[in-house]
Amino acid sequence: MAIETTITETTITETNGTEATTAPTVTASRLSNPVKLVPELGAAAGALYKAVSNGSVPQGTIDLIQLRAGQIVGNTHLTALHTESLRAAGESQERIDAVASWQDAPYFTEAEAVALALVEAVLQPTTHGERVPAALFARAAAHYDEKALVTLALAIGQVNFFIPLALIGKPLPGVKASEQWT
């Protein structure tokens, strides 16, 4: 089966009358709707969402770590998705902008900062020692009970579950799945 990606070129007429062609613009994802292709995905995604939304970790913290995960893997769709989720929840643009450099930003609580440190530890390889050293775990345990720690791990896993689809399928940033996958 051939997979089609719609690509268009935009031509801009400069004020001096010359034309310049911009880079091609992708107007569709590489893959069709994954849930239609693999219906079981809907149930798996729903179960992950339900598990992560158990209330033991504030939704804002989950959105922050999932935004950071999208930034770490370099995926614009995931970054835009979680940025929009934070905006919709009323998060300040200042805090959203600071997620990429959270370590020296004054905008995050210690609990949020340790959650951001956990997502970085899990997703970024280390050249020495454990990815999640005892000191980081102790910091996290000071702010989160065991259920919340498992929920944080599941929230990191939830975004990681979708990273391959985001990187391979290249869904369009800022476009709802219902609007781009038919």
JSON list of N, CA and C in Angstrom, two decimals, residues 105-162:
[
{"chain": "A", "resi": 105, "resn": "ALA", "atom": "N", "xyz": [15.16, 28.30, 36.09]},
{"chain": "A", "resi": 105, "resn": "ALA", "atom": "CA", "xyz": [13.97, 29.14, 36.02]},
{"chain": "A", "resi": 105, "resn": "ALA", "atom": "C", "xyz": [13.31, 29.21, 37.39]},
{"chain": "A", "resi": 106, "resn": "PRO", "atom": "N", "xyz": [12.88, 30.40, 37.81]},
{"chain": "A", "resi": 106, "resn": "PRO", "atom": "CA", "xyz": [12.27, 30.55, 39.13]},
{"chain": "A", "resi": 106, "resn": "PRO", "atom": "C", "xyz": [10.78, 30.23, 39.16]},
{"chain": "A", "resi": 107, "resn": "TYR", "atom": "N", "xyz": [10.24, 29.67, 38.10]},
{"chain": "A", "resi": 107, "resn": "TYR", "atom": "CA", "xyz": [8.79, 29.53, 37.95]},
{"chain": "A", "resi": 107, "resn": "TYR", "atom": "C", "xyz": [8.20, 28.21, 38.43]},
{"chain": "A", "resi": 108, "resn": "PHE", "atom": "N", "xyz": [9.04, 27.27, 38.81]},
{"chain": "A", "resi": 108, "resn": "PHE", "atom": "CA", "xyz": [8.54, 25.94, 39.12]},
{"chain": "A", "resi": 108, "resn": "PHE", "atom": "C", "xyz": [8.70, 25.62, 40.60]},
{"chain": "A", "resi": 109, "resn": "THR", "atom": "N", "xyz": [7.72, 24.91, 41.13]},
{"chain": "A", "resi": 109, "resn": "THR", "atom": "CA", "xyz": [7.82, 24.45, 42.51]},
{"chain": "A", "resi": 109, "resn": "THR", "atom": "C", "xyz": [8.90, 23.36, 42.57]},
{"chain": "A", "resi": 110, "resn": "GLU", "atom": "N", "xyz": [9.33, 23.02, 43.74]},
{"chain": "A", "resi": 110, "resn": "GLU", "atom": "CA", "xyz": [10.32, 21.94, 43.88]},
{"chain": "A", "resi": 110, "resn": "GLU", "atom": "C", "xyz": [9.74, 20.62, 43.39]},
{"chain": "A", "resi": 111, "resn": "ALA", "atom": "N", "xyz": [8.45, 20.38, 43.64]},
{"chain": "A", "resi": 111, "resn": "ALA", "atom": "CA", "xyz": [7.81, 19.15, 43.17]},
{"chain": "A", "resi": 111, "resn": "ALA", "atom": "C", "xyz": [7.80, 19.11, 41.64]},
{"chain": "A", "resi": 112, "resn": "GLU", "atom": "N", "xyz": [7.50, 20.22, 40.99]},
{"chain": "A", "resi": 112, "resn": "GLU", "atom": "CA", "xyz": [7.52, 20.26, 39.52]},
{"chain": "A", "resi": 112, "resn": "GLU", "atom": "C", "xyz": [8.94, 20.09, 39.00]},
{"chain": "A", "resi": 113, "resn": "ALA", "atom": "N", "xyz": [9.89, 20.74, 39.65]},
{"chain": "A", "resi": 113, "resn": "ALA", "atom": "CA", "xyz": [11.29, 20.65, 39.22]},
{"chain": "A", "resi": 113, "resn": "ALA", "atom": "C", "xyz": [11.80, 19.21, 39.31]},
{"chain": "A", "resi": 114, "resn": "VAL", "atom": "N", "xyz": [11.46, 18.50, 40.37]},
{"chain": "A", "resi": 114, "resn": "VAL", "atom": "CA", "xyz": [11.93, 17.12, 40.49]},
{"chain": "A", "resi": 114, "resn": "VAL", "atom": "C", "xyz": [11.24, 16.23, 39.46]},
{"chain": "A", "resi": 115, "resn": "ALA", "atom": "N", "xyz": [9.98, 16.53, 39.11]},
{"chain": "A", "resi": 115, "resn": "ALA", "atom": "CA", "xyz": [9.30, 15.77, 38.06]},
{"chain": "A", "resi": 115, "resn": "ALA", "atom": "C", "xyz": [9.99, 16.01, 36.71]},
{"chain": "A", "resi": 116, "resn": "LEU", "atom": "N", "xyz": [10.39, 17.25, 36.45]},
{"chain": "A", "resi": 116, "resn": "LEU", "atom": "CA", "xyz": [11.12, 17.57, 35.22]},
{"chain": "A", "resi": 116, "resn": "LEU", "atom": "C", "xyz": [12.49, 16.89, 35.22]},
{"chain": "A", "resi": 117, "resn": "ALA", "atom": "N", "xyz": [13.13, 16.85, 36.38]},
{"chain": "A", "resi": 117, "resn": "ALA", "atom": "CA", "xyz": [14.43, 16.16, 36.48]},
{"chain": "A", "resi": 117, "resn": "ALA", "atom": "C", "xyz": [14.26, 14.66, 36.20]},
{"chain": "A", "resi": 118, "resn": "LEU", "atom": "N", "xyz": [13.15, 14.08, 36.68]},
{"chain": "A", "resi": 118, "resn": "LEU", "atom": "CA", "xyz": [12.90, 12.65, 36.42]},
{"chain": "A", "resi": 118, "resn": "LEU", "atom": "C", "xyz": [12.73, 12.37, 34.93]},
{"chain": "A", "resi": 119, "resn": "VAL", "atom": "N", "xyz": [11.95, 13.19, 34.24]},
{"chain": "A", "resi": 119, "resn": "VAL", "atom": "CA", "xyz": [11.75, 12.92, 32.81]},
{"chain": "A", "resi": 119, "resn": "VAL", "atom": "C", "xyz": [13.06, 13.06, 32.06]},
{"chain": "A", "resi": 120, "resn": "GLU", "atom": "N", "xyz": [13.89, 14.00, 32.43]},
{"chain": "A", "resi": 120, "resn": "GLU", "atom": "CA", "xyz": [15.20, 14.14, 31.78]},
{"chain": "A", "resi": 120, "resn": "GLU", "atom": "C", "xyz": [16.09, 12.94, 32.09]},
{"chain": "A", "resi": 121, "resn": "ALA", "atom": "N", "xyz": [16.06, 12.50, 33.34]},
{"chain": "A", "resi": 121, "resn": "ALA", "atom": "CA", "xyz": [16.89, 11.35, 33.72]},
{"chain": "A", "resi": 121, "resn": "ALA", "atom": "C", "xyz": [16.48, 10.09, 32.96]},
{"chain": "A", "resi": 122, "resn": "VAL", "atom": "N", "xyz": [15.19, 9.90, 32.77]},
{"chain": "A", "resi": 122, "resn": "VAL", "atom": "CA", "xyz": [14.71, 8.72, 32.07]},
{"chain": "A", "resi": 122, "resn": "VAL", "atom": "C", "xyz": [15.01, 8.79, 30.57]},
{"chain": "A", "resi": 123, "resn": "LEU", "atom": "N", "xyz": [14.86, 9.96, 29.98]},
{"chain": "A", "resi": 123, "resn": "LEU", "atom": "CA", "xyz": [14.96, 10.06, 28.52]},
{"chain": "A", "resi": 123, "resn": "LEU", "atom": "C", "xyz": [16.35, 10.40, 27.99]},
{"chain": "A", "resi": 124, "resn": "GLN", "atom": "N", "xyz": [17.22, 10.89, 28.84]},
{"chain": "A", "resi": 124, "resn": "GLN", "atom": "CA", "xyz": [18.55, 11.26, 28.35]},
{"chain": "A", "resi": 124, "resn": "GLN", "atom": "C", "xyz": [19.59, 10.29, 28.90]},
{"chain": "A", "resi": 125, "resn": "PRO", "atom": "N", "xyz": [20.40, 9.73, 28.00]},
{"chain": "A", "resi": 125, "resn": "PRO", "atom": "CA", "xyz": [21.43, 8.81, 28.47]},
{"chain": "A", "resi": 125, "resn": "PRO", "atom": "C", "xyz": [22.46, 9.52, 29.34]},
{"chain": "A", "resi": 126, "resn": "THR", "atom": "N", "xyz": [23.05, 8.77, 30.23]},
{"chain": "A", "resi": 126, "resn": "THR", "atom": "CA", "xyz": [24.10, 9.31, 31.09]},
{"chain": "A", "resi": 126, "resn": "THR", "atom": "C", "xyz": [25.40, 8.61, 30.75]},
{"chain": "A", "resi": 127, "resn": "THR", "atom": "N", "xyz": [26.49, 9.33, 30.94]},
{"chain": "A", "resi": 127, "resn": "THR", "atom": "CA", "xyz": [27.80, 8.72, 30.67]},
{"chain": "A", "resi": 127, "resn": "THR", "atom": "C", "xyz": [28.37, 8.03, 31.90]},
{"chain": "A", "resi": 128, "resn": "HIS", "atom": "N", "xyz": [27.70, 8.22, 33.03]},
{"chain": "A", "resi": 128, "resn": "HIS", "atom": "CA", "xyz": [28.19, 7.61, 34.26]},
{"chain": "A", "resi": 128, "resn": "HIS", "atom": "C", "xyz": [27.02, 7.32, 35.20]},
{"chain": "A", "resi": 129, "resn": "GLY", "atom": "N", "xyz": [27.10, 6.21, 35.89]},
{"chain": "A", "resi": 129, "resn": "GLY", "atom": "CA", "xyz": [26.12, 5.89, 36.93]},
{"chain": "A", "resi": 129, "resn": "GLY", "atom": "C", "xyz": [24.72, 5.62, 36.41]},
{"chain": "A", "resi": 130, "resn": "GLU", "atom": "N", "xyz": [23.81, 5.61, 37.35]},
{"chain": "A", "resi": 130, "resn": "GLU", "atom": "CA", "xyz": [22.41, 5.33, 37.06]},
{"chain": "A", "resi": 130, "resn": "GLU", "atom": "C", "xyz": [21.75, 6.54, 36.42]},
{"chain": "A", "resi": 131, "resn": "ARG", "atom": "N", "xyz": [20.73, 6.28, 35.63]},
{"chain": "A", "resi": 131, "resn": "ARG", "atom": "CA", "xyz": [19.96, 7.38, 35.06]},
{"chain": "A", "resi": 131, "resn": "ARG", "atom": "C", "xyz": [19.16, 8.09, 36.15]},
{"chain": "A", "resi": 132, "resn": "VAL", "atom": "N", "xyz": [18.56, 7.32, 37.05]},
{"chain": "A", "resi": 132, "resn": "VAL", "atom": "CA", "xyz": [17.82, 7.90, 38.17]},
{"chain": "A", "resi": 132, "resn": "VAL", "atom": "C", "xyz": [18.59, 7.53, 39.44]},
{"chain": "A", "resi": 133, "resn": "PRO", "atom": "N", "xyz": [19.55, 8.36, 39.82]},
{"chain": "A", "resi": 133, "resn": "PRO", "atom": "CA", "xyz": [20.35, 8.05, 41.01]},
{"chain": "A", "resi": 133, "resn": "PRO", "atom": "C", "xyz": [19.53, 8.15, 42.29]},
{"chain": "A", "resi": 134, "resn": "ALA", "atom": "N", "xyz": [20.06, 7.58, 43.33]},
{"chain": "A", "resi": 134, "resn": "ALA", "atom": "CA", "xyz": [19.37, 7.56, 44.63]},
{"chain": "A", "resi": 134, "resn": "ALA", "atom": "C", "xyz": [19.01, 8.96, 45.11]},
{"chain": "A", "resi": 135, "resn": "ALA", "atom": "N", "xyz": [19.88, 9.93, 44.88]},
{"chain": "A", "resi": 135, "resn": "ALA", "atom": "CA", "xyz": [19.61, 11.30, 45.34]},
{"chain": "A", "resi": 135, "resn": "ALA", "atom": "C", "xyz": [18.39, 11.89, 44.62]},
{"chain": "A", "resi": 136, "resn": "LEU", "atom": "N", "xyz": [18.25, 11.64, 43.33]},
{"chain": "A", "resi": 136, "resn": "LEU", "atom": "CA", "xyz": [17.09, 12.13, 42.60]},
{"chain": "A", "resi": 136, "resn": "LEU", "atom": "C", "xyz": [15.83, 11.41, 43.07]},
{"chain": "A", "resi": 137, "resn": "PHE", "atom": "N", "xyz": [15.91, 10.12, 43.26]},
{"chain": "A", "resi": 137, "resn": "PHE", "atom": "CA", "xyz": [14.76, 9.38, 43.77]},
{"chain": "A", "resi": 137, "resn": "PHE", "atom": "C", "xyz": [14.35, 9.91, 45.15]},
{"chain": "A", "resi": 138, "resn": "ALA", "atom": "N", "xyz": [15.32, 10.18, 46.01]},
{"chain": "A", "resi": 138, "resn": "ALA", "atom": "CA", "xyz": [15.01, 10.71, 47.35]},
{"chain": "A", "resi": 138, "resn": "ALA", "atom": "C", "xyz": [14.32, 12.07, 47.25]},
{"chain": "A", "resi": 139, "resn": "ARG", "atom": "N", "xyz": [14.80, 12.92, 46.36]},
{"chain": "A", "resi": 139, "resn": "ARG", "atom": "CA", "xyz": [14.14, 14.23, 46.15]},
{"chain": "A", "resi": 139, "resn": "ARG", "atom": "C", "xyz": [12.70, 14.03, 45.70]},
{"chain": "A", "resi": 140, "resn": "ALA", "atom": "N", "xyz": [12.49, 13.10, 44.77]},
{"chain": "A", "resi": 140, "resn": "ALA", "atom": "CA", "xyz": [11.14, 12.84, 44.27]},
{"chain": "A", "resi": 140, "resn": "ALA", "atom": "C", "xyz": [10.27, 12.27, 45.38]},
{"chain": "A", "resi": 141, "resn": "ALA", "atom": "N", "xyz": [10.80, 11.34, 46.16]},
{"chain": "A", "resi": 141, "resn": "ALA", "atom": "CA", "xyz": [10.04, 10.72, 47.25]},
{"chain": "A", "resi": 141, "resn": "ALA", "atom": "C", "xyz": [9.68, 11.71, 48.34]},
{"chain": "A", "resi": 142, "resn": "ALA", "atom": "N", "xyz": [10.43, 12.79, 48.45]},
{"chain": "A", "resi": 142, "resn": "ALA", "atom": "CA", "xyz": [10.11, 13.83, 49.43]},
{"chain": "A", "resi": 142, "resn": "ALA", "atom": "C", "xyz": [8.86, 14.61, 49.03]},
{"chain": "A", "resi": 143, "resn": "HIS", "atom": "N", "xyz": [8.50, 14.58, 47.76]},
{"chain": "A", "resi": 143, "resn": "HIS", "atom": "CA", "xyz": [7.35, 15.34, 47.26]},
{"chain": "A", "resi": 143, "resn": "HIS", "atom": "C", "xyz": [6.18, 14.47, 46.80]},
{"chain": "A", "resi": 144, "resn": "TYR", "atom": "N", "xyz": [6.47, 13.22, 46.51]},
{"chain": "A", "resi": 144, "resn": "TYR", "atom": "CA", "xyz": [5.43, 12.35, 45.95]},
{"chain": "A", "resi": 144, "resn": "TYR", "atom": "C", "xyz": [5.40, 11.03, 46.71]},
{"chain": "A", "resi": 145, "resn": "ASP", "atom": "N", "xyz": [4.18, 10.55, 47.03]},
{"chain": "A", "resi": 145, "resn": "ASP", "atom": "CA", "xyz": [4.07, 9.23, 47.64]},
{"chain": "A", "resi": 145, "resn": "ASP", "atom": "C", "xyz": [4.27, 8.17, 46.56]},
{"chain": "A", "resi": 146, "resn": "GLU", "atom": "N", "xyz": [4.22, 6.90, 46.94]},
{"chain": "A", "resi": 146, "resn": "GLU", "atom": "CA", "xyz": [4.52, 5.83, 45.98]},
{"chain": "A", "resi": 146, "resn": "GLU", "atom": "C", "xyz": [3.55, 5.81, 44.80]},
{"chain": "A", "resi": 147, "resn": "LYS", "atom": "N", "xyz": [2.27, 6.03, 45.07]},
{"chain": "A", "resi": 147, "resn": "LYS", "atom": "CA", "xyz": [1.30, 6.04, 43.97]},
{"chain": "A", "resi": 147, "resn": "LYS", "atom": "C", "xyz": [1.63, 7.17, 42.99]},
{"chain": "A", "resi": 148, "resn": "ALA", "atom": "N", "xyz": [1.99, 8.31, 43.51]},
{"chain": "A", "resi": 148, "resn": "ALA", "atom": "CA", "xyz": [2.34, 9.45, 42.65]},
{"chain": "A", "resi": 148, "resn": "ALA", "atom": "C", "xyz": [3.63, 9.18, 41.88]},
{"chain": "A", "resi": 149, "resn": "LEU", "atom": "N", "xyz": [4.60, 8.52, 42.51]},
{"chain": "A", "resi": 149, "resn": "LEU", "atom": "CA", "xyz": [5.84, 8.18, 41.80]},
{"chain": "A", "resi": 149, "resn": "LEU", "atom": "C", "xyz": [5.56, 7.22, 40.65]},
{"chain": "A", "resi": 150, "resn": "VAL", "atom": "N", "xyz": [4.70, 6.24, 40.89]},
{"chain": "A", "resi": 150, "resn": "VAL", "atom": "CA", "xyz": [4.33, 5.32, 39.81]},
{"chain": "A", "resi": 150, "resn": "VAL", "atom": "C", "xyz": [3.58, 6.09, 38.73]},
{"chain": "A", "resi": 151, "resn": "THR", "atom": "N", "xyz": [2.73, 7.01, 39.13]},
{"chain": "A", "resi": 151, "resn": "THR", "atom": "CA", "xyz": [1.98, 7.82, 38.16]},
{"chain": "A", "resi": 151, "resn": "THR", "atom": "C", "xyz": [2.93, 8.67, 37.32]},
{"chain": "A", "resi": 152, "resn": "LEU", "atom": "N", "xyz": [3.94, 9.25, 37.94]},
{"chain": "A", "resi": 152, "resn": "LEU", "atom": "CA", "xyz": [4.94, 10.01, 37.17]},
{"chain": "A", "resi": 152, "resn": "LEU", "atom": "C", "xyz": [5.64, 9.10, 36.16]},
{"chain": "A", "resi": 153, "resn": "ALA", "atom": "N", "xyz": [6.01, 7.91, 36.60]},
{"chain": "A", "resi": 153, "resn": "ALA", "atom": "CA", "xyz": [6.65, 6.96, 35.68]},
{"chain": "A", "resi": 153, "resn": "ALA", "atom": "C", "xyz": [5.70, 6.61, 34.53]},
{"chain": "A", "resi": 154, "resn": "LEU", "atom": "N", "xyz": [4.42, 6.41, 34.84]},
{"chain": "A", "resi": 154, "resn": "LEU", "atom": "CA", "xyz": [3.43, 6.11, 33.80]},
{"chain": "A", "resi": 154, "resn": "LEU", "atom": "C", "xyz": [3.23, 7.30, 32.86]},
{"chain": "A", "resi": 155, "resn": "ALA", "atom": "N", "xyz": [3.26, 8.52, 33.40]},
{"chain": "A", "resi": 155, "resn": "ALA", "atom": "CA", "xyz": [3.11, 9.72, 32.56]},
{"chain": "A", "resi": 155, "resn": "ALA", "atom": "C", "xyz": [4.28, 9.84, 31.58]},
{"chain": "A", "resi": 156, "resn": "ILE", "atom": "N", "xyz": [5.47, 9.53, 32.04]},
{"chain": "A", "resi": 156, "resn": "ILE", "atom": "CA", "xyz": [6.64, 9.52, 31.15]},
{"chain": "A", "resi": 156, "resn": "ILE", "atom": "C", "xyz": [6.46, 8.40, 30.11]},
{"chain": "A", "resi": 157, "resn": "GLY", "atom": "N", "xyz": [6.00, 7.24, 30.57]},
{"chain": "A", "resi": 157, "resn": "GLY", "atom": "CA", "xyz": [5.75, 6.13, 29.66]},
{"chain": "A", "resi": 157, "resn": "GLY", "atom": "C", "xyz": [4.63, 6.43, 28.67]},
{"chain": "A", "resi": 158, "resn": "GLN", "atom": "N", "xyz": [3.62, 7.16, 29.12]},
{"chain": "A", "resi": 158, "resn": "GLN", "atom": "CA", "xyz": [2.51, 7.51, 28.23]},
{"chain": "A", "resi": 158, "resn": "GLN", "atom": "C", "xyz": [3.00, 8.33, 27.04]},
{"chain": "A", "resi": 159, "resn": "VAL", "atom": "N", "xyz": [3.79, 9.36, 27.29]},
{"chain": "A", "resi": 159, "resn": "VAL", "atom": "CA", "xyz": [4.29, 10.17, 26.18]},
{"chain": "A", "resi": 159, "resn": "VAL", "atom": "C", "xyz": [5.28, 9.35, 25.34]},
{"chain": "A", "resi": 160, "resn": "ASN", "atom": "N", "xyz": [6.07, 8.49, 25.99]},
{"chain": "A", "resi": 160, "resn": "ASN", "atom": "CA", "xyz": [6.99, 7.64, 25.25]},
{"chain": "A", "resi": 160, "resn": "ASN", "atom": "C", "xyz": [6.26, 6.63, 24.36]},
{"chain": "A", "resi": 161, "resn": "PHE", "atom": "N", "xyz": [5.09, 6.22, 24.79]},
{"chain": "A", "resi": 161, "resn": "PHE", "atom": "CA", "xyz": [4.26, 5.30, 24.01]},
{"chain": "A", "resi": 161, "resn": "PHE", "atom": "C", "xyz": [3.95, 5.90, 22.63]},
{"chain": "A", "resi": 162, "resn": "PHE", "atom": "N", "xyz": [3.76, 7.24, 22.59]},
{"chain": "A", "resi": 162, "resn": "PHE", "atom": "CA", "xyz": [3.38, 7.91, 21.36]},
{"chain": "A", "resi": 162, "resn": "PHE", "atom": "C", "xyz": [4.56, 8.49, 20.58]}
]
